Amino acid sequence: MLNSSDAETAKPRRTTSEVRAMYEKFPYPSPIVGEGVIRDNANMLSVLFPDEDFAGKRILDAGCGTGQRANGVAKMFPDALVTGVDMTSASLEVAREMARKNGIDNIEFLQCDLLKLDLGTRFDVIISSGVMHHLEDPAKGLRNLRAHLTDSGVAMIWLYHSLGEYERFLGRELLHRLWGADKSNLDRGASLMDALNLDLGSHQYGSVSGQVDREISYRSINADAYMHPIVEAYRLSTGLSMMLDAGYDWASVASINMIGKSALVDIAGVIDPIYADICLQLNDLFDDFDLQSSYLDLDPLEKLHVIELVLKPTAFTMIAGGPDAISRQPEWLRKGAFHTDAREALDRCRSMNVSIIK
């Protein structure tokens, strides 16, 4: 299994300062301040906690970027206390202006580095979408988030998946090789990206709810996808193992993203029928009865392997938490949870997985 850093032409290893420079120039997901917010994280919280208004609860968006998702959570749950943190001032200026434009007053934005995170408080919900895989030390980032989570709280972590992102990573490697060892000239990188016609498209991870086209910056999206100095992608078992290693007591794969579609993952088959339209179904995997039966006979971890091998997701969301949080989760998520006693089995999978991207 090759680490994606093997594809890098610049030595030494790319650094956080380079990541900061890229996002200062290309604030993500969009520097355009509009009235549209992105609701996917808020929608996931409403699925996990259908009767919860989060009144008085503290919610952290760790690596909020330009704030579309953090503001989306604050707007959907106006009685919650939402904090968005990011290391780039350009992104935070957009996030604050967006909150003002939308009349959102239950959110604050702070500038800080997740690898040095020390906010002096703990949170009931921590969200981190598309951030951990861009850190110099993802394991430390996950540990820092765990230290800020209450024992009854949950973390929602979104990561790239190595199988569905294969073609994009090839395009990124091509760009970085042509870019050469000195990647400080970001305009040069963007010019090469355009010449290669590298374009992520708007449906790589399903669909984004809440923004109209004029509020989307495709330049920032493509820069994040192809120019980023640091990036990793993971198999499902590796993601779960990372969460348990970081000190979370349990972790579940809650959903997967595919090109043009997203779906909840109910490996126990017990989810409420009202979520059938947004949940992975058996016939999404196989039409053949024998194949379906073989899948149903598998243990939960093997089912996850089959899901990713068949569907090749581009990304996935994990829910994890402390010892007092699991009982508050819906049955489908509880039954799909892996606890600390599963660490050995998950670690074995790391060496068995076939992937050219870590």
XYZ file of C-alpha atoms in Angstrom:
358
model
C 0.000 0.000 0.000
C 1.490 3.285 -1.086
C 1.139 6.438 0.988
C -0.184 9.367 -1.022
C 2.854 11.334 0.120
C 4.944 9.041 -2.131
C 3.493 11.031 -5.011
C 4.864 14.318 -3.672
C 7.798 15.799 -5.502
C 8.599 18.430 -2.859
C 10.855 17.564 0.049
C 10.679 17.890 2.980
C 7.090 16.999 3.791
C 4.588 19.766 3.127
C 3.700 21.896 6.132
C 0.793 23.604 7.853
C 2.134 27.011 6.787
C 1.741 25.983 3.146
C -1.830 24.878 3.831
C -2.555 28.229 5.456
C -1.105 30.113 2.487
C -3.289 28.194 0.044
C -6.480 28.853 1.980
C -5.642 32.529 2.449
C -5.519 32.811 -1.347
C -8.381 30.406 -2.080
C -10.777 30.543 0.921
C -12.829 27.349 1.061
C -15.537 26.373 0.320
C -16.362 29.828 -1.084
C -15.285 33.430 -0.457
C -18.592 34.659 -1.868
C -20.853 35.931 0.907
C -24.427 35.002 0.106
C -27.608 34.121 1.906
C -27.226 30.424 1.193
C -25.718 28.194 3.857
C -24.767 24.535 3.507
C -27.110 22.346 5.531
C -25.608 18.858 5.241
C -24.065 18.794 8.728
C -27.175 20.304 10.270
C -29.306 17.741 8.451
C -27.166 14.900 9.794
C -27.601 16.193 13.340
C -31.365 16.284 12.837
C -31.281 12.625 11.709
C -29.157 11.556 14.679
C -31.144 13.603 17.199
C -34.638 14.112 15.733
C -36.087 15.463 18.995
C -33.124 17.655 19.953
C -33.051 21.436 19.554
C -29.584 21.700 21.164
C -30.750 24.573 23.340
C -27.800 25.691 25.438
C -25.588 22.986 23.942
C -22.116 23.852 22.668
C -21.315 22.864 19.091
C -17.821 23.216 17.595
C -17.058 23.272 13.882
C -13.345 22.456 13.800
C -11.856 23.784 10.574
C -14.943 25.721 9.510
C -13.357 27.493 6.551
C -15.619 30.216 5.177
C -18.385 29.108 7.508
C -21.175 27.917 5.218
C -21.643 24.725 7.231
C -21.100 26.259 10.676
C -23.636 28.960 9.876
C -25.957 26.271 8.553
C -25.861 24.495 11.915
C -26.374 27.743 13.850
C -29.301 28.711 11.616
C -31.060 25.361 11.984
C -30.514 25.281 15.760
C -30.861 28.930 16.869
C -30.755 28.071 20.576
C -27.412 26.256 20.309
C -24.093 27.934 21.046
C -21.959 27.394 17.949
C -18.229 28.054 17.626
C -16.346 27.887 14.351
C -12.553 27.731 14.345
C -10.155 27.984 11.434
C -6.522 28.968 10.968
C -7.050 31.355 8.037
C -8.130 34.947 8.561
C -9.493 35.325 5.017
C -11.919 32.439 5.569
C -13.059 33.725 8.952
C -13.803 37.187 7.550
C -16.188 35.555 5.082
C -17.747 33.400 7.823
C -18.424 36.384 10.092
C -19.899 38.439 7.275
C -22.127 35.536 6.281
C -23.455 35.286 9.840
C -24.217 39.025 9.825
C -25.929 38.866 6.438
C -28.107 35.953 7.539
C -28.945 37.445 10.959
C -27.274 34.549 12.778
C -26.309 35.672 16.290
C -25.657 32.366 18.077
C -22.233 31.761 16.531
C -18.688 32.969 17.122
C -15.581 32.448 15.019
C -12.054 32.044 16.369
C -8.705 31.756 14.617
C -6.559 28.843 15.729
C -4.584 25.829 14.539
C -6.262 22.468 15.228
C -2.888 20.917 16.007
C -2.522 23.457 18.832
C -6.180 23.535 19.861
C -6.811 24.704 23.428
C -10.153 26.467 23.780
C -10.540 25.989 27.522
C -13.991 24.427 27.219
C -15.631 21.200 26.131
C -18.368 20.729 23.586
C -21.482 18.579 23.262
C -21.021 18.182 19.506
C -17.825 18.531 17.481
C -18.009 18.617 13.690
C -15.014 18.445 11.389
C -15.762 18.168 7.681
C -12.911 17.524 5.294
C -10.178 18.740 7.636
C -8.397 15.864 9.377
C -7.070 14.438 6.108
C -5.327 17.782 5.419
C -3.408 17.958 8.712
C 0.301 17.241 9.120
C -0.691 14.944 11.989
C -4.318 13.721 11.669
C -3.975 11.511 14.776
C -3.039 14.510 16.905
C -5.906 16.499 15.429
C -8.383 13.773 16.396
C -6.901 13.562 19.908
C -7.229 17.319 20.317
C -10.880 17.164 19.352
C -11.473 14.292 21.787
C -9.975 16.408 24.578
C -12.596 19.084 23.844
C -15.551 16.656 23.783
C -17.778 15.968 26.790
C -18.215 12.340 27.852
C -21.819 12.501 26.615
C -20.901 14.333 23.423
C -20.419 13.148 19.859
C -17.911 13.959 17.145
C -18.882 13.945 13.468
C -15.838 13.480 11.233
C -15.898 13.524 7.418
C -12.969 12.026 5.501
C -12.002 11.259 1.919
C -12.276 7.610 0.909
C -9.331 6.126 -0.956
C -11.246 4.038 -3.495
C -13.628 6.672 -4.846
C -10.974 9.383 -4.837
C -8.482 7.394 -6.920
C -8.988 9.295 -10.186
C -8.888 12.676 -8.451
C -5.661 11.763 -6.690
C -4.118 10.821 -10.030
C -4.995 14.259 -11.374
C -3.559 15.878 -8.262
C -0.322 13.918 -8.571
C 0.034 14.927 -12.218
C -0.420 18.588 -11.322
C 2.075 18.439 -8.460
C 4.717 16.758 -10.603
C 4.376 19.363 -13.343
C 4.341 22.139 -10.739
C 7.835 21.157 -9.606
C 9.555 21.307 -6.235
C 8.797 24.962 -5.488
C 5.062 25.254 -5.050
C 5.052 28.698 -3.438
C 3.738 30.288 -6.657
C 0.047 29.491 -6.262
C -0.906 31.380 -9.422
C 1.391 29.039 -11.345
C -0.294 26.034 -9.758
C -3.742 27.359 -10.654
C -2.638 28.020 -14.237
C -1.367 24.457 -14.606
C -4.570 23.140 -13.049
C -6.596 25.016 -15.653
C -4.370 23.809 -18.489
C -4.914 20.214 -17.350
C -8.685 20.822 -17.225
C -8.814 19.527 -13.661
C -12.343 20.093 -12.408
C -13.853 18.341 -9.420
C -17.429 18.931 -10.481
C -20.319 19.752 -8.193
C -21.429 16.193 -7.394
C -18.230 14.407 -6.355
C -19.605 13.981 -2.834
C -23.310 13.831 -3.598
C -25.028 17.184 -3.734
C -24.539 20.312 -1.631
C -27.762 21.710 -0.222
C -28.446 25.371 0.351
C -26.261 27.325 -2.076
C -27.212 28.733 -5.439
C -24.666 28.589 -8.241
C -23.637 32.245 -7.966
C -22.538 31.648 -4.352
C -20.231 28.756 -5.244
C -16.540 29.342 -5.955
C -15.421 26.603 -8.311
C -11.920 28.089 -8.217
C -11.686 27.476 -4.454
C -13.232 24.019 -4.784
C -10.746 22.958 -7.459
C -7.779 24.476 -5.627
C -8.747 22.483 -2.534
C -9.159 19.321 -4.607
C -5.989 19.488 -6.691
C -3.536 22.067 -5.309
C -3.663 21.170 -1.629
C -0.205 20.612 -0.093
C -1.346 17.822 2.250
C -3.976 15.186 1.632
C -4.760 11.635 2.716
C -7.645 9.281 2.010
C -8.775 6.257 3.976
C -10.648 2.967 3.946
C -13.572 2.695 6.377
C -11.780 0.382 8.801
C -8.785 2.708 8.932
C -11.004 5.650 9.787
C -12.678 3.715 12.596
C -9.306 2.573 13.916
C -8.048 6.164 13.926
C -11.014 7.259 16.032
C -10.524 4.526 18.646
C -6.769 5.158 18.742
C -7.488 8.847 19.400
C -9.396 8.030 22.590
C -13.002 7.806 21.457
C -14.834 4.960 23.182
C -16.785 3.944 20.087
C -17.154 4.904 16.435
C -19.639 4.192 13.639
C -19.703 4.791 9.908
C -22.864 6.870 9.596
C -22.920 7.663 5.890
C -21.008 7.448 2.648
C -20.732 9.893 -0.224
C -20.666 8.833 -3.845
C -20.707 10.766 -7.084
C -24.179 12.256 -7.244
C -25.491 10.548 -4.130
C -25.097 10.205 -0.366
C -26.556 7.491 1.834
C -26.854 6.559 5.491
C -25.173 3.258 6.385
C -27.376 0.915 8.423
C -25.415 -2.344 8.504
C -27.823 -3.878 11.044
C -30.906 -3.243 8.908
C -32.937 -1.642 11.700
C -33.308 1.988 10.622
C -36.718 3.661 10.751
C -38.495 3.260 7.376
C -38.926 7.038 7.174
C -35.226 7.196 6.264
C -35.452 4.525 3.551
C -35.005 7.043 0.737
C -31.701 8.290 2.139
C -30.356 4.975 3.445
C -28.230 2.407 1.653
C -30.397 -0.506 0.526
C -29.458 -4.110 -0.149
C -30.262 -3.786 -3.844
C -27.849 -0.851 -4.050
C -25.176 -3.498 -3.570
C -26.474 -6.570 -5.378
C -29.480 -7.644 -7.408
C -28.567 -11.320 -7.213
C -30.269 -13.165 -4.338
C -27.262 -15.394 -3.606
C -24.968 -12.377 -3.352
C -27.457 -10.618 -1.096
C -27.669 -13.669 1.173
C -23.880 -13.944 1.335
C -23.657 -10.291 2.329
C -26.290 -10.650 5.059
C -24.314 -13.545 6.588
C -21.237 -11.376 7.096
C -20.179 -9.719 10.344
C -20.451 -5.898 10.541
C -16.835 -5.209 9.630
C -16.956 -7.471 6.588
C -20.183 -5.764 5.505
C -18.369 -2.421 5.549
C -15.612 -3.884 3.384
C -18.156 -5.129 0.850
C -19.985 -1.785 0.805
C -16.845 0.160 -0.027
C -15.559 -2.374 -2.566
C -18.855 -2.362 -4.463
C -19.770 1.327 -4.245
C -16.297 2.932 -4.080
C -17.365 5.938 -2.019
C -15.597 9.265 -2.422
C -15.960 10.136 1.265
C -17.564 8.990 4.496
C -18.845 10.348 7.795
C -18.077 8.774 11.151
C -19.865 9.423 14.420
C -17.847 8.767 17.566
C -18.081 9.639 21.212
C -17.382 9.120 24.844
C -18.738 6.476 27.213
C -21.989 8.267 27.993
C -22.895 9.104 24.402
C -23.657 5.741 22.826
C -26.980 5.248 24.606
C -28.290 8.492 23.089
C -27.696 7.363 19.516
C -30.386 5.880 17.256
C -30.529 2.084 17.167
C -29.071 1.786 13.653
C -26.004 3.762 14.668
C -25.559 1.932 17.992
C -25.697 -1.463 16.307
C -23.143 -0.351 13.753
C -20.711 0.938 16.376
C -17.228 -0.455 16.912
C -15.851 -0.250 20.446
C -12.341 -0.403 21.845
C -12.434 -4.211 21.877
C -12.555 -4.107 18.059
C -9.226 -2.314 17.712
C -7.223 -5.470 17.011
C -9.575 -6.557 14.217
C -9.576 -3.062 12.727
C -5.788 -2.862 12.873
C -5.529 -6.183 11.024
C -7.655 -4.701 8.267
C -5.160 -1.886 7.782
C -2.591 -4.356 6.491
C -5.130 -6.350 4.445
C -6.774 -3.466 2.592
C -5.836 -3.107 -1.063
C -5.413 0.547 -1.911
C -2.785 2.694 -3.565
C -3.802 5.590 -1.360
C -3.469 5.446 2.400
